[in-house]
Amino acid sequence: MSAPKTLYDKIWDAHVVSEDEDGTSLLYIDRHLVHEVTSPQAFEGLRIAGRKVRAPEKTIAVPDHNVPTTLDRAKGIENEESRIQVDALDKNAKDFGVNYYPVSDVRQGIVHIVGPEQGWTLPGMTVVCGDSHTATHGAFGALAHGIGTSEVEHVLATQTLIQSKSKNMKVEITGKLRPGVTAKDITLSVIGATGTAGGTGHVIEYCGEAIRDLSMEGRMTVCNMAIEGGARAGLIAPDEKTFEYVKGRAHAPKGAQWEAALHWWKQLYTDEGAHFDKVVTIKAEEIEPVVTWGTSPEDVLPISGSVPAPEDFKGGKVEAAKRALDYMGLEAGTKLTDIKIDVVFIGSCTNGRIEDLRAAAEVVKGRKLADGVRAMVVPGSGLVRAQAEEEGLDKIFLDAGFEWRMAGCSMCLAMNPDQLAEGERCASTSNRNFEGRQGYKGRTHLMSPAMAAAAAVTGHLTDVRKLMELEDA
Amino acid sequence: MEKFEKVTGIAAPMPLVNIDTDMIIPKGFLKTIKRTGLGVHAFDEMRYDRQGNENPDFVLNKPQYREAQILVVGDNFGCGSSREHAPWALADFGIKVIVSTSFADIFYNNSFKNGMLPIVLPQEQVDMLMKDAEKGSNARMTVDLENQEITTSEGETIKFDVDAFKKHCLLEGLDDIGLTLEKAAAIDTFETQMHQARPWV
């Protein structure tokens, strides 16, 4: 009998084309997702070398980072550089014959939301994209990770990637989440516990009752931020929820192929006794709604906490914390719930799916945006937007004073006009609170959609459980 | 890609931990469709004020570090996005070697693809090199990839590890795609087999 394998081992083994003596492997890539920011130089490289895209049918392109999210975006992109980049993707998709969802297509959206939505992402696949949040697709039990533009060109030309195998890391969330605590709180709490380099060199498998209990949307939120914990990828073993989500989607297998696929997918789990190089266990009951206070995703605290002081840290983190407090304009000891906000952003590949919009709408319903607060909801795809409108969520947001936008990456990284002004403070459902991320000198606090909605209606960081009138808040 | 030669040059100290890719190259500069010309924007928001004036306190603006070819940096350098614009900007600035206790995976890989050598060393050795770098332009370090050795300005040597395949590619200036295309037959075979085993892919 062969040695017990992890889920990562199994997917890896099923994709090795060749392996050198030193372990460097050529890994076959099943799906290559492409967006406009990290691909132009790669297509240009192909042209210069006279190369074709080896598997255009496995290549899926969609513009998302630069696209305007205003309702009048059909009139075109004002910023010249952004327009050139999106036009370049239009042309490259056409010239090289890859699958393409242009801005005018209702299926357009953030690449990591479109992939699963259209059934391109399936269990057991290898999925890459020139984007670090490719980790999202790991929620399906697919080995998915970000690559640089040189590697994008390599995959376009060869449908393979030169890789060394990462180590195995297990993150187990035992027990059940308490009310008001969500997938975003899990993933931020894990990073808070392990640090942003805690997963470096590893592929994380998330498991445990609390992970099993999550919907596919929640699992995507958890895996999305594996990269923020430094991991190469995050994975969750597929189960009935996964199969149910995939079934019937445009590019999912049908008929006899569905049965054959299902048979293989059901073997995609970590064998009893398989070796993990690192194990982290967190009790779900101990996870609270959290927010970030600083400029690294590891700067996580329960909403009940206070802003820390630099001397609470050790080593290089002391200087980093000093710098973060200065950048964020915060005093040590301030209660997190006393921090006032100017802007609320609900969207991104972390939290731009239908369930996220439902969670935010539930908090917003019957309430109004706090005075002086600007808030925008940016659905992750045109189809998420349509679904939300069918459920009347748009009306809830609009009635409360929120802006209801078209799909795109938007203020998650502010490459389009959706940006923070200098010094503005944002409650954001995105994934990075880096300096300047949402706009020059903008200040970002990361949190769940429900928590961002709570901040929107109160005007300050808020424990959403107080608004939900939960007894244990 | 150019072959990686032995580097003897000025090392600049950047002890801050978690220097992310947004710091190395802010998103405003990701709108380019070229690989070149980003060096002037490396560390843009730390290096310049809003009017484009240099911040005199930023290390690479100090006279003794303007020609730096080596960076000695804090833990978890290059964390964040997959943007290859980050190594493009550093390489275009003239950086050849980056030394830290750890790098984010994607940044680490991207560096090799652009003829730059990221070196991982234990904390004590990075601390020692950081001190050496703090001496300024009179202190020149040598990084010898062939022998996997750093020599400080004091003549002390430190050995480092590097993946054999990556080392070979850097020393020879090899293009990955060309190498992989030599294995086209193996890729064809794999595809045929996979089409049998997993026809839905």
mmCIF file of N, CA, C and O in Angstrom, chain A residues 223-291:
data_model
loop_
_atom_site.group_PDB
_atom_site.id
_atom_site.type_symbol
_atom_site.label_atom_id
_atom_site.label_comp_id
_atom_site.label_asym_id
_atom_site.label_seq_id
_atom_site.Cartn_x
_atom_site.Cartn_y
_atom_site.Cartn_z
ATOM 1 N N CYS A 223 -10.227 30.689 1.718
ATOM 2 C CA CYS A 223 -9.070 30.353 0.874
ATOM 3 C C CYS A 223 -8.472 31.595 0.220
ATOM 4 O O CYS A 223 -7.261 31.684 0.028
ATOM 5 N N ASN A 224 -9.322 32.554 -0.117
ATOM 6 C CA ASN A 224 -8.887 33.806 -0.761
ATOM 7 C C ASN A 224 -7.723 34.447 -0.019
ATOM 8 O O ASN A 224 -6.784 34.961 -0.622
ATOM 9 N N MET A 225 -7.798 34.415 1.326
ATOM 10 C CA MET A 225 -6.798 35.121 2.109
ATOM 11 C C MET A 225 -5.652 34.215 2.576
ATOM 12 O O MET A 225 -4.820 34.638 3.382
ATOM 13 N N ALA A 226 -5.584 32.987 2.044
ATOM 14 C CA ALA A 226 -4.450 32.107 2.366
ATOM 15 C C ALA A 226 -3.146 32.821 2.011
ATOM 16 O O ALA A 226 -2.155 32.735 2.736
ATOM 17 N N ILE A 227 -3.167 33.557 0.915
ATOM 18 C CA ILE A 227 -1.976 34.280 0.457
ATOM 19 C C ILE A 227 -1.579 35.355 1.470
ATOM 20 O O ILE A 227 -0.401 35.630 1.663
ATOM 21 N N GLU A 228 -2.551 35.940 2.136
ATOM 22 C CA GLU A 228 -2.241 36.963 3.153
ATOM 23 C C GLU A 228 -1.541 36.341 4.355
ATOM 24 O O GLU A 228 -0.900 37.044 5.134
ATOM 25 N N GLY A 229 -1.709 35.041 4.511
ATOM 26 C CA GLY A 229 -0.983 34.327 5.560
ATOM 27 C C GLY A 229 0.344 33.788 5.039
ATOM 28 O O GLY A 229 1.015 33.017 5.713
ATOM 29 N N GLY A 230 0.696 34.177 3.807
ATOM 30 C CA GLY A 230 1.987 33.799 3.239
ATOM 31 C C GLY A 230 1.983 32.477 2.489
ATOM 32 O O GLY A 230 2.976 32.110 1.870
ATOM 33 N N ALA A 231 0.858 31.730 2.548
ATOM 34 C CA ALA A 231 0.829 30.405 1.933
ATOM 35 C C ALA A 231 0.788 30.503 0.419
ATOM 36 O O ALA A 231 0.279 31.466 -0.140
ATOM 37 N N ARG A 232 1.329 29.484 -0.227
ATOM 38 C CA ARG A 232 1.287 29.415 -1.690
ATOM 39 C C ARG A 232 -0.166 29.242 -2.137
ATOM 40 O O ARG A 232 -0.604 29.835 -3.115
ATOM 41 N N ALA A 233 -0.913 28.401 -1.429
ATOM 42 C CA ALA A 233 -2.315 28.166 -1.769
ATOM 43 C C ALA A 233 -3.065 27.716 -0.530
ATOM 44 O O ALA A 233 -2.460 27.303 0.453
ATOM 45 N N GLY A 234 -4.393 27.801 -0.587
ATOM 46 C CA GLY A 234 -5.258 27.250 0.454
ATOM 47 C C GLY A 234 -6.176 26.239 -0.202
ATOM 48 O O GLY A 234 -6.549 26.406 -1.363
ATOM 49 N N LEU A 235 -6.512 25.183 0.529
ATOM 50 C CA LEU A 235 -7.341 24.117 -0.040
ATOM 51 C C LEU A 235 -8.413 23.706 0.946
ATOM 52 O O LEU A 235 -8.182 23.731 2.158
ATOM 53 N N ILE A 236 -9.566 23.300 0.421
ATOM 54 C CA ILE A 236 -10.582 22.656 1.245
ATOM 55 C C ILE A 236 -11.065 21.431 0.466
ATOM 56 O O ILE A 236 -11.374 21.535 -0.734
ATOM 57 N N ALA A 237 -11.098 20.283 1.108
ATOM 58 C CA ALA A 237 -11.501 19.058 0.415
ATOM 59 C C ALA A 237 -12.931 19.202 -0.093
ATOM 60 O O ALA A 237 -13.807 19.692 0.623
ATOM 61 N N PRO A 238 -13.197 18.777 -1.334
ATOM 62 C CA PRO A 238 -14.553 18.891 -1.869
ATOM 63 C C PRO A 238 -15.505 17.924 -1.162
ATOM 64 O O PRO A 238 -15.094 16.854 -0.710
ATOM 65 N N ASP A 239 -16.764 18.315 -1.053
ATOM 66 C CA ASP A 239 -17.786 17.459 -0.471
ATOM 67 C C ASP A 239 -19.104 17.697 -1.207
ATOM 68 O O ASP A 239 -19.117 18.331 -2.266
ATOM 69 N N GLU A 240 -20.209 17.218 -0.639
ATOM 70 C CA GLU A 240 -21.499 17.341 -1.321
ATOM 71 C C GLU A 240 -21.842 18.796 -1.642
ATOM 72 O O GLU A 240 -22.437 19.096 -2.673
ATOM 73 N N LYS A 241 -21.454 19.721 -0.736
ATOM 74 C CA LYS A 241 -21.733 21.147 -0.993
ATOM 75 C C LYS A 241 -21.006 21.617 -2.252
ATOM 76 O O LYS A 241 -21.544 22.388 -3.043
ATOM 77 N N THR A 242 -19.768 21.133 -2.403
ATOM 78 C CA THR A 242 -18.973 21.515 -3.572
ATOM 79 C C THR A 242 -19.642 20.998 -4.839
ATOM 80 O O THR A 242 -19.810 21.741 -5.819
ATOM 81 N N PHE A 243 -20.007 19.709 -4.817
ATOM 82 C CA PHE A 243 -20.594 19.089 -6.012
ATOM 83 C C PHE A 243 -21.915 19.779 -6.366
ATOM 84 O O PHE A 243 -22.215 20.031 -7.530
ATOM 85 N N GLU A 244 -22.688 20.084 -5.334
ATOM 86 C CA GLU A 244 -23.969 20.760 -5.535
ATOM 87 C C GLU A 244 -23.776 22.129 -6.195
ATOM 88 O O GLU A 244 -24.503 22.511 -7.108
ATOM 89 N N TYR A 245 -22.744 22.851 -5.737
ATOM 90 C CA TYR A 245 -22.461 24.189 -6.282
ATOM 91 C C TYR A 245 -22.039 24.096 -7.749
ATOM 92 O O TYR A 245 -22.455 24.894 -8.582
ATOM 93 N N VAL A 246 -21.225 23.097 -8.055
ATOM 94 C CA VAL A 246 -20.642 22.977 -9.402
ATOM 95 C C VAL A 246 -21.675 22.502 -10.424
ATOM 96 O O VAL A 246 -21.704 22.958 -11.565
ATOM 97 N N LYS A 247 -22.546 21.594 -9.984
ATOM 98 C CA LYS A 247 -23.472 20.916 -10.903
ATOM 99 C C LYS A 247 -24.315 21.907 -11.711
ATOM 100 O O LYS A 247 -24.894 22.834 -11.150
ATOM 101 N N GLY A 248 -24.346 21.675 -13.024
ATOM 102 C CA GLY A 248 -25.205 22.483 -13.888
ATOM 103 C C GLY A 248 -24.580 23.788 -14.355
ATOM 104 O O GLY A 248 -25.183 24.506 -15.152
ATOM 105 N N ARG A 249 -23.397 24.140 -13.855
ATOM 106 C CA ARG A 249 -22.771 25.392 -14.307
ATOM 107 C C ARG A 249 -22.271 25.234 -15.750
ATOM 108 O O ARG A 249 -21.999 24.125 -16.203
ATOM 109 N N ALA A 250 -22.158 26.373 -16.433
ATOM 110 C CA ALA A 250 -21.928 26.366 -17.881
ATOM 111 C C ALA A 250 -20.804 25.428 -18.317
ATOM 112 O O ALA A 250 -20.949 24.692 -19.282
ATOM 113 N N HIS A 251 -19.685 25.441 -17.604
ATOM 114 C CA HIS A 251 -18.542 24.651 -18.059
ATOM 115 C C HIS A 251 -18.264 23.435 -17.173
ATOM 116 O O HIS A 251 -17.192 22.829 -17.256
ATOM 117 N N ALA A 252 -19.222 23.062 -16.349
ATOM 118 C CA ALA A 252 -19.083 21.852 -15.534
ATOM 119 C C ALA A 252 -19.417 20.643 -16.413
ATOM 120 O O ALA A 252 -20.181 20.771 -17.369
ATOM 121 N N PRO A 253 -18.818 19.478 -16.107
ATOM 122 C CA PRO A 253 -19.124 18.296 -16.917
ATOM 123 C C PRO A 253 -20.600 17.879 -16.796
ATOM 124 O O PRO A 253 -21.253 18.173 -15.790
ATOM 125 N N LYS A 254 -21.081 17.201 -17.826
ATOM 126 C CA LYS A 254 -22.494 16.779 -17.861
ATOM 127 C C LYS A 254 -22.572 15.270 -18.146
ATOM 128 O O LYS A 254 -21.630 14.687 -18.671
ATOM 129 N N GLY A 255 -23.701 14.672 -17.831
ATOM 130 C CA GLY A 255 -23.983 13.273 -18.194
ATOM 131 C C GLY A 255 -22.952 12.299 -17.660
ATOM 132 O O GLY A 255 -22.593 12.334 -16.483
ATOM 133 N N ALA A 256 -22.465 11.427 -18.550
ATOM 134 C CA ALA A 256 -21.516 10.387 -18.146
ATOM 135 C C ALA A 256 -20.213 11.004 -17.616
ATOM 136 O O ALA A 256 -19.600 10.473 -16.690
ATOM 137 N N GLN A 257 -19.834 12.146 -18.199
ATOM 138 C CA GLN A 257 -18.608 12.807 -17.728
ATOM 139 C C GLN A 257 -18.768 13.315 -16.300
ATOM 140 O O GLN A 257 -17.823 13.316 -15.517
ATOM 141 N N TRP A 258 -19.985 13.766 -15.986
ATOM 142 C CA TRP A 258 -20.255 14.215 -14.608
ATOM 143 C C TRP A 258 -20.041 13.050 -13.638
ATOM 144 O O TRP A 258 -19.385 13.217 -12.600
ATOM 145 N N GLU A 259 -20.565 11.893 -13.989
ATOM 146 C CA GLU A 259 -20.429 10.720 -13.115
ATOM 147 C C GLU A 259 -18.953 10.337 -12.950
ATOM 148 O O GLU A 259 -18.514 10.028 -11.841
ATOM 149 N N ALA A 260 -18.223 10.375 -14.048
ATOM 150 C CA ALA A 260 -16.791 10.026 -13.996
ATOM 151 C C ALA A 260 -16.028 11.040 -13.139
ATOM 152 O O ALA A 260 -15.174 10.676 -12.320
ATOM 153 N N ALA A 261 -16.369 12.304 -13.320
ATOM 154 C CA ALA A 261 -15.709 13.361 -12.550
ATOM 155 C C ALA A 261 -16.008 13.184 -11.061
ATOM 156 O O ALA A 261 -15.108 13.229 -10.214
ATOM 157 N N LEU A 262 -17.263 12.934 -10.758
ATOM 158 C CA LEU A 262 -17.701 12.778 -9.367
ATOM 159 C C LEU A 262 -16.935 11.637 -8.689
ATOM 160 O O LEU A 262 -16.515 11.743 -7.533
ATOM 161 N N HIS A 263 -16.753 10.576 -9.447
ATOM 162 C CA HIS A 263 -16.039 9.409 -8.920
ATOM 163 C C HIS A 263 -14.610 9.814 -8.495
ATOM 164 O O HIS A 263 -14.140 9.423 -7.427
ATOM 165 N N TRP A 264 -13.961 10.611 -9.337
ATOM 166 C CA TRP A 264 -12.588 11.044 -9.003
ATOM 167 C C TRP A 264 -12.602 12.068 -7.874
ATOM 168 O O TRP A 264 -11.801 12.000 -6.941
ATOM 169 N N TRP A 265 -13.528 13.003 -7.942
ATOM 170 C CA TRP A 265 -13.577 14.066 -6.937
ATOM 171 C C TRP A 265 -13.770 13.499 -5.528
ATOM 172 O O TRP A 265 -13.277 14.063 -4.550
ATOM 173 N N LYS A 266 -14.505 12.397 -5.451
ATOM 174 C CA LYS A 266 -14.789 11.825 -4.126
ATOM 175 C C LYS A 266 -13.548 11.186 -3.494
ATOM 176 O O LYS A 266 -13.560 10.805 -2.332
ATOM 177 N N GLN A 267 -12.486 11.057 -4.270
ATOM 178 C CA GLN A 267 -11.225 10.533 -3.702
ATOM 179 C C GLN A 267 -10.298 11.667 -3.264
ATOM 180 O O GLN A 267 -9.184 11.411 -2.800
ATOM 181 N N LEU A 268 -10.760 12.869 -3.428
ATOM 182 C CA LEU A 268 -9.901 14.025 -3.122
ATOM 183 C C LEU A 268 -10.058 14.454 -1.661
ATOM 184 O O LEU A 268 -10.824 15.363 -1.336
ATOM 185 N N TYR A 269 -9.362 13.745 -0.804
ATOM 186 C CA TYR A 269 -9.345 14.092 0.613
ATOM 187 C C TYR A 269 -7.999 13.636 1.176
ATOM 188 O O TYR A 269 -7.299 12.843 0.532
ATOM 189 N N THR A 270 -7.634 14.138 2.331
ATOM 190 C CA THR A 270 -6.371 13.741 2.956
ATOM 191 C C THR A 270 -6.544 12.389 3.640
ATOM 192 O O THR A 270 -7.465 12.204 4.441
ATOM 193 N N ASP A 271 -5.659 11.465 3.291
ATOM 194 C CA ASP A 271 -5.738 10.126 3.882
ATOM 195 C C ASP A 271 -5.439 10.169 5.376
ATOM 196 O O ASP A 271 -4.631 10.991 5.830
ATOM 197 N N GLU A 272 -6.053 9.256 6.077
ATOM 198 C CA GLU A 272 -5.773 9.064 7.501
ATOM 199 C C GLU A 272 -4.255 8.871 7.692
ATOM 200 O O GLU A 272 -3.644 8.067 6.991
ATOM 201 N N GLY A 273 -3.672 9.635 8.597
ATOM 202 C CA GLY A 273 -2.246 9.434 8.905
ATOM 203 C C GLY A 273 -1.276 10.158 7.978
ATOM 204 O O GLY A 273 -0.069 10.008 8.109
ATOM 205 N N ALA A 274 -1.804 10.947 7.024
ATOM 206 C CA ALA A 274 -0.906 11.692 6.121
ATOM 207 C C ALA A 274 -0.127 12.733 6.920
ATOM 208 O O ALA A 274 -0.612 13.247 7.932
ATOM 209 N N HIS A 275 1.084 13.044 6.435
ATOM 210 C CA HIS A 275 1.962 13.929 7.197
ATOM 211 C C HIS A 275 1.753 15.407 6.875
ATOM 212 O O HIS A 275 1.720 15.800 5.719
ATOM 213 N N PHE A 276 1.613 16.213 7.919
ATOM 214 C CA PHE A 276 1.617 17.667 7.770
ATOM 215 C C PHE A 276 2.867 18.219 8.445
ATOM 216 O O PHE A 276 3.209 17.815 9.549
ATOM 217 N N ASP A 277 3.532 19.172 7.765
ATOM 218 C CA ASP A 277 4.749 19.752 8.324
ATOM 219 C C ASP A 277 4.442 20.757 9.423
ATOM 220 O O ASP A 277 5.282 21.079 10.248
ATOM 221 N N LYS A 278 3.217 21.284 9.379
ATOM 222 C CA LYS A 278 2.840 22.310 10.349
ATOM 223 C C LYS A 278 1.340 22.168 10.608
ATOM 224 O O LYS A 278 0.577 21.937 9.659
ATOM 225 N N VAL A 279 0.928 22.287 11.855
ATOM 226 C CA VAL A 279 -0.493 22.166 12.181
ATOM 227 C C VAL A 279 -0.903 23.324 13.088
ATOM 228 O O VAL A 279 -0.218 23.627 14.066
ATOM 229 N N VAL A 280 -1.987 23.979 12.741
ATOM 230 C CA VAL A 280 -2.541 25.045 13.587
ATOM 231 C C VAL A 280 -3.988 24.681 13.882
ATOM 232 O O VAL A 280 -4.744 24.331 12.973
ATOM 233 N N THR A 281 -4.361 24.732 15.141
ATOM 234 C CA THR A 281 -5.747 24.415 15.498
ATOM 235 C C THR A 281 -6.359 25.602 16.237
ATOM 236 O O THR A 281 -5.749 26.153 17.153
ATOM 237 N N ILE A 282 -7.534 25.989 15.801
ATOM 238 C CA ILE A 282 -8.226 27.107 16.443
ATOM 239 C C ILE A 282 -9.650 26.654 16.765
ATOM 240 O O ILE A 282 -10.292 25.968 15.961
ATOM 241 N N LYS A 283 -10.111 27.039 17.956
ATOM 242 C CA LYS A 283 -11.481 26.681 18.331
ATOM 243 C C LYS A 283 -12.445 27.730 17.765
ATOM 244 O O LYS A 283 -12.290 28.928 18.052
ATOM 245 N N ALA A 284 -13.428 27.280 17.022
ATOM 246 C CA ALA A 284 -14.385 28.207 16.395
ATOM 247 C C ALA A 284 -15.096 29.051 17.447
ATOM 248 O O ALA A 284 -15.353 30.239 17.236
ATOM 249 N N GLU A 285 -15.378 28.453 18.585
ATOM 250 C CA GLU A 285 -16.116 29.169 19.643
ATOM 251 C C GLU A 285 -15.338 30.378 20.153
ATOM 252 O O GLU A 285 -15.917 31.314 20.695
ATOM 253 N N GLU A 286 -14.013 30.323 19.990
ATOM 254 C CA GLU A 286 -13.190 31.425 20.517
ATOM 255 C C GLU A 286 -12.993 32.558 19.512
ATOM 256 O O GLU A 286 -12.377 33.572 19.830
ATOM 257 N N ILE A 287 -13.508 32.361 18.290
ATOM 258 C CA ILE A 287 -13.352 33.411 17.267
ATOM 259 C C ILE A 287 -14.456 34.450 17.449
ATOM 260 O O ILE A 287 -15.626 34.119 17.564
ATOM 261 N N GLU A 288 -14.018 35.715 17.501
ATOM 262 C CA GLU A 288 -14.968 36.832 17.609
ATOM 263 C C GLU A 288 -14.987 37.581 16.286
ATOM 264 O O GLU A 288 -14.087 37.420 15.476
ATOM 265 N N PRO A 289 -15.986 38.439 16.074
ATOM 266 C CA PRO A 289 -15.873 39.334 14.926
ATOM 267 C C PRO A 289 -14.605 40.167 15.105
ATOM 268 O O PRO A 289 -14.355 40.701 16.189
ATOM 269 N N VAL A 290 -13.799 40.249 14.043
ATOM 270 C CA VAL A 290 -12.509 40.936 14.151
ATOM 271 C C VAL A 290 -12.406 42.081 13.142
ATOM 272 O O VAL A 290 -13.152 42.128 12.167
ATOM 273 N N VAL A 291 -11.456 42.970 13.409
ATOM 274 C CA VAL A 291 -11.100 44.034 12.465
ATOM 275 C C VAL A 291 -9.576 44.148 12.478
ATOM 276 O O VAL A 291 -8.923 43.685 13.409
#
